[in-house]
Short mmCIF file of C-alpha atoms in Angstrom, two decimals:
data_model
loop_
_atom_site.label_atom_id
_atom_site.label_comp_id
_atom_site.label_asym_id
_atom_site.label_seq_id
_atom_site.Cartn_x
_atom_site.Cartn_y
_atom_site.Cartn_z
CA MET M 5 2.79 -199.81 -90.48
CA THR M 6 -0.95 -200.32 -90.02
CA ALA M 7 -2.02 -203.05 -92.40
CA HIS M 8 -2.63 -206.56 -91.13
CA SER M 9 -2.46 -209.46 -93.55
CA SER M 10 -5.65 -211.48 -93.59
CA ALA M 11 -3.48 -214.54 -94.26
CA ARG M 12 -1.68 -214.16 -90.94
CA PRO M 13 -3.22 -216.46 -88.28
CA PRO M 14 -4.58 -214.80 -85.14
CA GLN M 15 -2.15 -214.50 -82.27
CA ARG M 16 -2.97 -216.52 -79.16
CA VAL M 17 -3.08 -214.44 -75.97
CA THR M 18 -3.00 -215.42 -72.29
CA VAL M 19 -4.35 -212.78 -69.91
CA LEU M 20 -2.97 -213.16 -66.38
CA GLY M 21 -5.30 -211.23 -64.08
CA ALA M 22 -8.20 -211.14 -66.54
CA THR M 23 -10.87 -209.83 -64.15
CA GLY M 24 -8.95 -206.75 -63.01
CA SER M 25 -9.09 -203.36 -64.69
CA ILE M 26 -6.13 -204.06 -67.02
CA GLY M 27 -7.45 -207.52 -67.86
CA THR M 28 -10.92 -206.30 -68.76
CA SER M 29 -9.47 -203.47 -70.85
CA THR M 30 -7.25 -205.99 -72.65
CA LEU M 31 -10.25 -208.14 -73.50
CA ASP M 32 -12.07 -205.06 -74.76
CA VAL M 33 -9.24 -204.32 -77.21
CA ILE M 34 -8.98 -207.98 -78.27
CA ALA M 35 -12.72 -208.12 -78.94
CA ARG M 36 -12.33 -205.19 -81.37
CA HIS M 37 -9.88 -207.22 -83.49
CA PRO M 38 -11.13 -210.83 -83.72
CA GLU M 39 -9.16 -211.33 -86.94
CA ARG M 40 -5.88 -210.59 -85.11
CA TYR M 41 -6.24 -212.19 -81.66
CA ARG M 42 -7.65 -215.26 -79.94
CA VAL M 43 -7.83 -215.73 -76.19
CA HIS M 44 -6.00 -218.88 -75.12
CA ALA M 45 -6.23 -218.55 -71.33
CA LEU M 46 -7.84 -216.30 -68.74
CA THR M 47 -6.82 -216.30 -65.08
CA ALA M 48 -8.29 -214.79 -61.93
CA GLY M 49 -7.68 -215.04 -58.20
CA THR M 50 -11.02 -215.68 -56.54
CA ARG M 51 -13.45 -213.71 -58.75
CA ARG M 52 -15.12 -216.77 -60.19
CA GLU M 53 -18.36 -215.06 -61.26
CA ALA M 54 -16.46 -212.46 -63.27
CA LEU M 55 -14.29 -215.15 -64.85
CA LEU M 56 -17.41 -217.17 -65.75
CA ALA M 57 -18.85 -214.14 -67.56
CA GLN M 58 -15.59 -213.68 -69.48
CA CYS M 59 -15.47 -217.36 -70.44
CA ARG M 60 -18.99 -217.11 -71.83
CA VAL M 61 -17.89 -214.28 -74.14
CA HIS M 62 -14.32 -215.21 -75.09
CA ARG M 63 -14.41 -219.03 -74.91
CA PRO M 64 -10.76 -219.51 -73.84
CA ALA M 65 -9.12 -222.91 -74.08
CA VAL M 66 -8.12 -222.68 -70.40
CA ALA M 67 -9.33 -220.78 -67.32
CA VAL M 68 -7.38 -220.66 -64.04
CA LEU M 69 -8.49 -219.77 -60.51
CA ALA M 70 -6.45 -219.70 -57.32
CA ARG M 71 -8.48 -222.28 -55.35
CA GLU M 72 -9.66 -225.72 -56.37
CA ALA M 73 -13.10 -225.13 -54.82
CA ASP M 74 -13.64 -222.14 -57.11
CA ALA M 75 -12.31 -224.12 -60.07
CA THR M 76 -14.85 -226.87 -59.37
CA TRP M 77 -17.62 -224.26 -59.21
CA LEU M 78 -16.55 -222.78 -62.56
CA ARG M 79 -16.08 -226.19 -64.18
CA GLU M 80 -19.65 -227.19 -63.34
CA ARG M 81 -21.18 -224.01 -64.72
CA LEU M 82 -19.17 -224.06 -67.93
CA ALA M 83 -20.17 -227.69 -68.51
CA ALA M 84 -23.82 -226.77 -67.97
CA ALA M 85 -23.43 -224.01 -70.59
CA ASP M 86 -21.73 -226.45 -73.00
CA ILE M 87 -18.50 -224.40 -72.99
CA ALA M 88 -15.44 -226.58 -73.49
CA THR M 89 -12.98 -224.42 -71.50
CA GLU M 90 -10.60 -226.48 -69.36
CA VAL M 91 -10.50 -225.21 -65.77
CA ARG M 92 -7.39 -225.45 -63.62
CA ALA M 93 -6.37 -224.16 -60.18
CA GLY M 94 -3.25 -222.98 -58.38
CA GLU M 95 0.08 -221.33 -59.04
CA ALA M 96 1.43 -224.16 -61.18
CA ALA M 97 -1.51 -223.70 -63.55
CA LEU M 98 -0.69 -219.99 -63.87
CA VAL M 99 2.85 -220.87 -64.91
CA GLU M 100 1.57 -223.45 -67.39
CA VAL M 101 -0.71 -221.04 -69.26
CA ALA M 102 1.99 -218.36 -69.24
CA GLU M 103 4.55 -220.60 -70.94
CA ALA M 104 2.17 -222.69 -73.11
CA GLY M 105 3.64 -223.43 -76.52
CA GLU M 106 0.61 -222.20 -78.48
CA VAL M 107 0.68 -218.79 -76.77
CA GLU M 108 2.50 -215.89 -78.42
CA VAL M 109 1.46 -212.95 -76.21
CA VAL M 110 1.06 -212.82 -72.42
CA MET M 111 -0.59 -209.90 -70.67
CA ALA M 112 0.94 -209.87 -67.17
CA ALA M 113 -1.69 -208.03 -65.12
CA ILE M 114 -1.79 -209.90 -61.81
CA VAL M 115 -1.48 -207.34 -59.02
CA GLY M 116 1.42 -207.66 -56.58
CA ALA M 117 4.05 -210.30 -55.88
CA ALA M 118 1.65 -213.08 -56.94
CA GLY M 119 2.39 -212.15 -60.55
CA LEU M 120 6.15 -212.71 -60.35
CA LEU M 121 6.44 -216.45 -61.11
CA PRO M 122 3.99 -216.67 -64.05
CA THR M 123 5.38 -213.47 -65.58
CA LEU M 124 8.93 -214.78 -65.29
CA ALA M 125 7.77 -218.08 -66.79
CA ALA M 126 6.42 -216.22 -69.83
CA VAL M 127 9.75 -214.41 -70.20
CA ARG M 128 11.72 -217.66 -69.96
CA ALA M 129 9.47 -219.15 -72.65
CA GLY M 130 10.44 -216.30 -75.00
CA LYS M 131 6.96 -214.76 -75.25
CA ARG M 132 5.95 -211.22 -76.06
CA VAL M 133 5.23 -210.07 -72.50
CA LEU M 134 3.02 -207.05 -71.95
CA LEU M 135 4.12 -205.98 -68.49
CA ALA M 136 1.40 -204.39 -66.36
CA ASN M 137 2.60 -206.13 -63.18
CA LYS M 138 5.26 -203.69 -62.04
CA GLU M 139 5.97 -205.67 -58.86
CA ALA M 140 7.53 -208.53 -60.85
CA LEU M 141 10.25 -206.20 -62.12
CA VAL M 142 10.51 -204.28 -58.83
CA MET M 143 11.16 -207.51 -56.93
CA SER M 144 13.49 -209.34 -59.28
CA GLY M 145 15.09 -206.49 -61.25
CA ALA M 146 18.37 -207.73 -62.69
CA LEU M 147 17.21 -211.37 -62.68
CA PHE M 148 14.14 -210.43 -64.70
CA MET M 149 15.98 -208.32 -67.28
CA ASP M 150 18.71 -210.97 -67.63
CA ALA M 151 15.99 -213.54 -68.39
CA VAL M 152 14.48 -211.24 -71.04
CA ALA M 153 17.84 -211.00 -72.82
CA ARG M 154 18.78 -214.65 -72.39
CA HIS M 155 15.50 -216.04 -73.72
CA ASP M 156 14.90 -213.45 -76.49
CA ALA M 157 11.60 -212.39 -74.97
CA VAL M 158 9.96 -209.16 -76.13
CA LEU M 159 9.14 -206.98 -73.13
CA LEU M 160 6.68 -204.13 -73.69
CA PRO M 161 5.70 -201.92 -70.74
CA ILE M 162 1.97 -201.33 -70.31
CA ASP M 163 1.92 -198.88 -67.39
CA SER M 164 0.91 -195.67 -69.13
CA GLU M 165 4.04 -193.85 -67.95
CA HIS M 166 6.55 -196.49 -69.05
CA ASN M 167 4.69 -197.07 -72.27
CA ALA M 168 4.91 -193.34 -72.93
CA ILE M 169 8.65 -193.28 -72.27
CA TYR M 170 9.09 -196.33 -74.52
CA GLN M 171 7.38 -194.38 -77.31
CA CYS M 172 9.49 -191.26 -76.65
CA LEU M 173 12.84 -193.06 -76.89
CA PRO M 174 14.57 -194.12 -80.12
CA PRO M 175 14.19 -197.85 -80.86
CA ASP M 176 17.96 -198.41 -80.79
CA ARG M 177 19.29 -196.88 -77.60
CA GLY M 178 22.82 -198.17 -78.07
CA ASP M 179 24.71 -197.63 -74.82
CA GLY M 180 21.65 -196.79 -72.75
CA LEU M 181 20.15 -193.35 -72.24
CA ALA M 182 23.42 -191.47 -72.74
CA GLY M 183 24.03 -193.23 -76.04
CA ALA M 184 20.62 -192.03 -77.21
CA GLY M 185 21.31 -188.46 -76.10
CA VAL M 186 18.75 -188.68 -73.27
CA THR M 187 19.55 -186.76 -70.10
CA ARG M 188 16.40 -187.35 -68.00
CA LEU M 189 13.18 -189.31 -67.93
CA LEU M 190 10.21 -187.29 -66.67
CA LEU M 191 7.75 -189.64 -64.97
CA THR M 192 4.38 -187.97 -64.59
CA ALA M 193 2.03 -188.52 -61.65
CA SER M 194 -1.54 -187.34 -61.20
CA GLY M 195 -0.84 -186.61 -57.54
CA GLY M 196 -3.73 -188.83 -56.52
CA PRO M 197 -6.82 -187.76 -54.58
CA PHE M 198 -4.81 -185.93 -51.88
CA ARG M 199 -2.62 -183.68 -53.98
CA GLY M 200 -1.92 -180.48 -52.06
CA TRP M 201 -3.03 -181.85 -48.68
CA ALA M 202 -0.93 -180.97 -45.65
CA PRO M 203 0.79 -183.96 -43.98
CA ASP M 204 -1.25 -183.65 -40.76
CA ALA M 205 -4.52 -183.79 -42.70
CA LEU M 206 -3.72 -187.22 -44.14
CA ALA M 207 -3.90 -189.18 -40.87
CA ALA M 208 -7.72 -189.43 -40.97
CA VAL M 209 -7.97 -190.56 -44.63
CA THR M 210 -10.37 -193.49 -45.15
CA PRO M 211 -10.02 -196.38 -47.62
CA GLU M 212 -13.01 -195.03 -49.56
CA GLN M 213 -11.29 -191.66 -49.98
CA ALA M 214 -7.99 -193.26 -50.98
CA CYS M 215 -9.66 -195.43 -53.62
CA ALA M 216 -11.46 -192.49 -55.27
CA HIS M 217 -8.84 -191.66 -57.91
CA PRO M 218 -9.63 -188.44 -59.80
CA ASN M 219 -8.58 -189.64 -63.28
CA TRP M 220 -8.06 -193.40 -63.53
CA SER M 221 -10.29 -196.42 -62.90
CA MET M 222 -8.10 -198.90 -60.98
CA GLY M 223 -8.27 -201.67 -58.41
CA ARG M 224 -8.26 -200.88 -54.70
CA LYS M 225 -4.64 -201.79 -54.00
CA ILE M 226 -3.16 -199.76 -56.84
CA SER M 227 -5.52 -196.88 -56.00
CA VAL M 228 -4.10 -196.73 -52.47
CA ASP M 229 -0.56 -196.91 -53.90
CA SER M 230 -1.44 -193.98 -56.13
CA ALA M 231 -2.76 -192.04 -53.13
CA THR M 232 0.44 -192.60 -51.12
CA LEU M 233 2.65 -192.08 -54.23
CA MET M 234 4.11 -195.55 -53.62
CA ASN M 235 2.81 -196.43 -57.07
CA LYS M 236 5.04 -193.73 -58.49
CA GLY M 237 7.93 -195.02 -56.39
CA LEU M 238 7.45 -198.54 -57.77
CA GLU M 239 7.26 -197.05 -61.27
CA LEU M 240 10.54 -195.21 -60.66
CA ILE M 241 12.20 -198.53 -59.78
CA GLU M 242 10.60 -200.19 -62.80
CA ALA M 243 11.81 -197.39 -65.09
CA CYS M 244 15.37 -197.82 -63.85
CA TRP M 245 15.32 -201.46 -64.95
CA LEU M 246 13.37 -201.00 -68.18
CA PHE M 247 15.51 -198.16 -69.48
CA ALA M 248 18.87 -198.83 -67.78
CA ALA M 249 18.54 -195.57 -65.86
CA ARG M 250 19.88 -194.42 -62.50
CA PRO M 251 17.40 -193.08 -59.91
CA GLU M 252 18.85 -189.58 -60.27
CA GLN M 253 18.07 -189.64 -64.00
CA ILE M 254 14.34 -189.93 -63.27
CA GLN M 255 12.30 -186.93 -62.17
CA VAL M 256 8.75 -187.33 -60.88
CA VAL M 257 6.49 -184.55 -62.12
CA VAL M 258 2.98 -184.11 -60.73
CA HIS M 259 0.59 -183.44 -63.61
CA PRO M 260 -3.03 -183.44 -62.37
CA GLN M 261 -4.69 -183.62 -65.81
CA SER M 262 -3.05 -187.03 -66.60
CA VAL M 263 -2.83 -186.09 -70.28
CA VAL M 264 0.96 -186.06 -70.64
CA HIS M 265 1.80 -189.62 -69.69
CA SER M 266 5.58 -189.11 -69.45
CA MET M 267 8.48 -187.43 -71.24
CA ALA M 268 12.10 -187.87 -72.28
CA ALA M 269 14.52 -184.94 -72.11
CA TYR M 270 17.38 -184.87 -74.62
CA SER M 271 20.81 -183.27 -74.50
CA ASP M 272 19.92 -180.77 -77.25
CA GLY M 273 17.17 -179.26 -75.09
CA SER M 274 14.30 -181.16 -76.68
CA VAL M 275 11.64 -182.74 -74.49
CA ILE M 276 9.51 -185.38 -76.24
CA ALA M 277 6.17 -186.27 -74.63
CA GLN M 278 3.42 -188.78 -75.28
CA LEU M 279 -0.11 -187.43 -74.76
CA GLY M 280 -3.52 -189.04 -74.73
CA ASN M 281 -6.73 -189.43 -72.81
CA PRO M 282 -6.31 -191.34 -69.52
CA ASP M 283 -7.47 -194.72 -70.82
CA MET M 284 -5.37 -197.87 -70.41
CA ARG M 285 -6.65 -199.29 -73.68
CA THR M 286 -4.16 -197.04 -75.52
CA PRO M 287 -0.97 -198.61 -74.10
CA ILE M 288 -2.61 -202.06 -74.20
CA ALA M 289 -3.34 -201.69 -77.92
CA TYR M 290 0.21 -200.43 -78.47
CA GLY M 291 1.63 -203.52 -76.75
CA LEU M 292 -0.64 -205.97 -78.56
CA ALA M 293 0.03 -204.61 -82.03
CA TRP M 294 3.63 -203.31 -81.75
CA PRO M 295 5.25 -202.27 -84.03
CA GLU M 296 1.93 -201.63 -85.77
CA ARG M 297 -0.94 -199.45 -84.50
CA ILE M 298 -4.54 -200.55 -84.07
CA ALA M 299 -7.76 -198.92 -82.87
CA ALA M 300 -8.16 -199.08 -79.10
CA GLY M 301 -11.66 -197.67 -78.72
CA VAL M 302 -10.24 -194.51 -77.17
CA GLU M 303 -11.43 -191.06 -78.20
CA PRO M 304 -8.73 -188.76 -79.66
CA LEU M 305 -7.39 -186.14 -77.27
CA ASP M 306 -9.19 -182.80 -77.59
CA LEU M 307 -6.60 -180.19 -76.60
CA PHE M 308 -9.18 -177.41 -76.68
CA GLN M 309 -11.23 -179.25 -74.09
CA VAL M 310 -8.16 -179.90 -71.93
CA ALA M 311 -7.31 -176.19 -72.27
CA ARG M 312 -4.35 -176.23 -69.85
CA LEU M 313 -1.59 -178.52 -68.60
CA ASP M 314 -0.17 -178.04 -65.09
CA PHE M 315 3.06 -179.41 -63.63
CA GLU M 316 4.48 -179.28 -60.10
CA PRO M 317 7.08 -181.12 -58.00
CA ALA M 318 6.06 -184.10 -55.86
CA ASP M 319 5.71 -183.43 -52.12
CA GLU M 320 7.89 -186.09 -50.50
CA GLN M 321 7.27 -184.68 -47.02
CA ALA M 322 3.55 -185.40 -47.24
CA PHE M 323 4.10 -188.57 -49.30
CA PRO M 324 7.30 -190.24 -48.02
CA CYS M 325 6.68 -193.50 -49.91
CA LEU M 326 8.21 -191.95 -53.01
CA ARG M 327 11.40 -191.17 -51.09
CA LEU M 328 11.50 -194.68 -49.63
CA ALA M 329 11.24 -196.23 -53.09
CA ARG M 330 14.06 -194.10 -54.46
CA GLU M 331 16.24 -195.02 -51.47
CA ALA M 332 15.44 -198.71 -51.93
CA MET M 333 16.51 -198.56 -55.58
CA ARG M 334 19.75 -196.84 -54.60
CA ALA M 335 20.39 -199.53 -51.96
CA GLY M 336 19.83 -202.18 -54.63
CA GLY M 337 19.85 -205.92 -54.12
CA THR M 338 16.79 -207.15 -52.26
CA ALA M 339 15.74 -203.70 -50.94
CA PRO M 340 13.07 -203.11 -53.63
CA ALA M 341 11.55 -206.55 -52.92
CA VAL M 342 11.43 -205.72 -49.20
CA LEU M 343 9.83 -202.35 -49.96
CA ASN M 344 7.16 -203.98 -52.11
CA ALA M 345 6.39 -206.77 -49.62
CA ALA M 346 6.04 -204.43 -46.66
CA ASN M 347 3.85 -202.10 -48.69
CA GLU M 348 1.53 -204.92 -49.76
CA VAL M 349 1.02 -205.97 -46.14
CA ALA M 350 0.51 -202.38 -44.97
CA VAL M 351 -1.95 -201.50 -47.75
CA ALA M 352 -4.00 -204.63 -47.06
CA ALA M 353 -4.18 -203.65 -43.39
CA PHE M 354 -5.25 -200.12 -44.32
CA LEU M 355 -7.99 -201.41 -46.61
CA ASP M 356 -9.18 -203.69 -43.77
CA GLY M 357 -9.35 -200.73 -41.38
CA ARG M 358 -6.46 -202.01 -39.23
CA LEU M 359 -3.93 -199.29 -40.10
CA GLY M 360 -4.00 -195.55 -40.66
CA PHE M 361 -3.15 -194.04 -44.02
CA THR M 362 0.05 -192.30 -42.93
CA ALA M 363 1.15 -195.43 -41.04
CA ILE M 364 1.60 -197.25 -44.37
CA ALA M 365 4.89 -195.41 -44.96
CA GLU M 366 5.90 -195.91 -41.32
CA VAL M 367 5.53 -199.69 -41.61
CA VAL M 368 7.47 -199.76 -44.89
CA GLU M 369 10.31 -197.66 -43.49
CA ALA M 370 10.55 -199.78 -40.32
CA VAL M 371 10.75 -203.00 -42.33
CA LEU M 372 13.37 -201.55 -44.68
CA ASP M 373 15.45 -200.56 -41.63
CA ALA M 374 15.11 -204.09 -40.23
CA CYS M 375 16.05 -205.80 -43.53
CA PRO M 376 19.36 -204.42 -44.84
CA ALA M 377 19.77 -205.05 -48.55
CA VAL M 378 21.63 -208.18 -49.63
CA PRO M 379 22.54 -209.19 -53.19
CA ALA M 380 19.58 -210.53 -55.18
CA ASP M 381 21.59 -213.40 -56.64
CA SER M 382 18.71 -215.81 -57.14
CA LEU M 383 14.94 -215.94 -57.30
CA GLU M 384 15.02 -218.02 -54.11
CA GLN M 385 16.88 -215.22 -52.33
CA VAL M 386 14.34 -212.64 -53.52
CA LEU M 387 11.39 -214.76 -52.41
CA ALA M 388 13.02 -215.44 -49.02
CA GLU M 389 13.49 -211.72 -48.38
CA ASP M 390 9.94 -211.07 -49.57
CA ALA M 391 8.64 -213.59 -47.01
CA ARG M 392 10.85 -212.16 -44.25
CA ALA M 393 9.63 -208.62 -44.95
CA ARG M 394 6.00 -209.76 -44.79
CA ARG M 395 6.58 -211.45 -41.42
CA LEU M 396 8.22 -208.32 -40.02
CA ALA M 397 5.41 -206.12 -41.35
CA ASP M 398 2.81 -208.41 -39.77
CA GLN M 399 4.70 -208.30 -36.47
CA ARG M 400 4.73 -204.51 -36.53
CA LEU M 401 0.98 -204.46 -37.22
CA SER M 402 0.42 -206.81 -34.26
CA LEU M 403 2.39 -204.54 -31.95
CA ALA M 404 0.42 -201.52 -33.15
CA ARG M 405 -2.96 -203.01 -32.20
#
C-alpha cells in the first residue's frame, strides 16, 4: 500500500531527542511529506541553539529543554522571531509532550536512561512509538512490553538491525519465533572502527578514534558503544524483548559493509535479509508510514558498487562488552539495567579522558558483580538499581584515579 488519501489529516508527531542524529533524520523525512505529518513537539537536552534552528523551520506547538535557564533563552528568541511555540523545561514536560492527546506518533530518540520515562509515558498513552532509544527497553524489559500490550500501543523498532528483523519476520508470529518457523535471528554489526585489532592494542584508543565510525553518522556516546560492541550487546537484549527470543537464539555477525542490516533464519533453511544503504532515514520512514511505504530521501542500493559482502564472527575476547550484555540478559531481572547504567558512567568518563577504552568493560563487569540481579517487579525497583549501579561505577572511577 503506497497511496495516501489527501482527505486524511496530517499525523501529529513528537520527536524526543530532536537535535540528535536520529531526531534530525526524522525531521528530514517529515519535511519531505508535509501533507502527511505535522510536528507537535521537539525536545532537546541542552542544545538550545540547535533547537532554536529547528523551531524556526518546523514551528512546533511545544519545545522542551532540560533546564529552565535554557528554556528562558529559547522563549525570548522565539518571541523576538514572532514564533508562537510554547517552551517548557524539565522531565515532567518531556512526559507531557510524549502523552499529549493530540499526538499520534512519538519518535523516542533520547540517548540513554533519560529516555525511559517519556518513552514509557508514550506507550501508556497508546501512541505509535518509534523506538530508537534502546536503553528504555534494555532497562525495563518485561515492564515495557507489558505496557505495550496493556495499552494497545504500536511499537516499531527504529534501530536499523531491529527494523530489519521486523521486516524479515511474518506479521503474525503466533507463538513467538518457533511458531513462525524461525530458528535464529542474525544481528549484524559493522565491527566498529577497531575491527580486527588485537586486545592489547586497544588500551591506547582515544575518544576521537572511538567516535570515528566507518559507516554510520552517530552521536559520541553511541559511537563509543559501537566501538566497544556494547551497542550490539544492548541490541541483543532489545531483540530478546522485541521478538520474544532467548539470547541463544540471537547470533551476532560482523558485517563491515553495513549493507545487510540483519537477517532471520527459518527452519526450512531459508535466510531472509533486509538490505539497504547505511542511512537511518530508511527505518525512520518505515516506522512513520507503516504499513505503507514512503520516500526517505535515500539512494537505492547499488549492488554492483558494493561488489562484495563479508561476514565474520564477533571477537568477544577483544570486545568483552558483548559477552557481558549476553550474560546480563541471561541473568534477567535488573541485570540489564545495571549493565546499562554502569556503561553510561564508564563511557562518559572515557569521553572526558578519565578512563581508558578497555577499562570501560572492566568497570561494567565490576559493577555487575557487585549488583546481583533481583526481580524487576516495578519501575521504582529498576530506577533504584540504576541509581545504585551509577554510584558504584562512580566509586570505582574514584578509586582508579
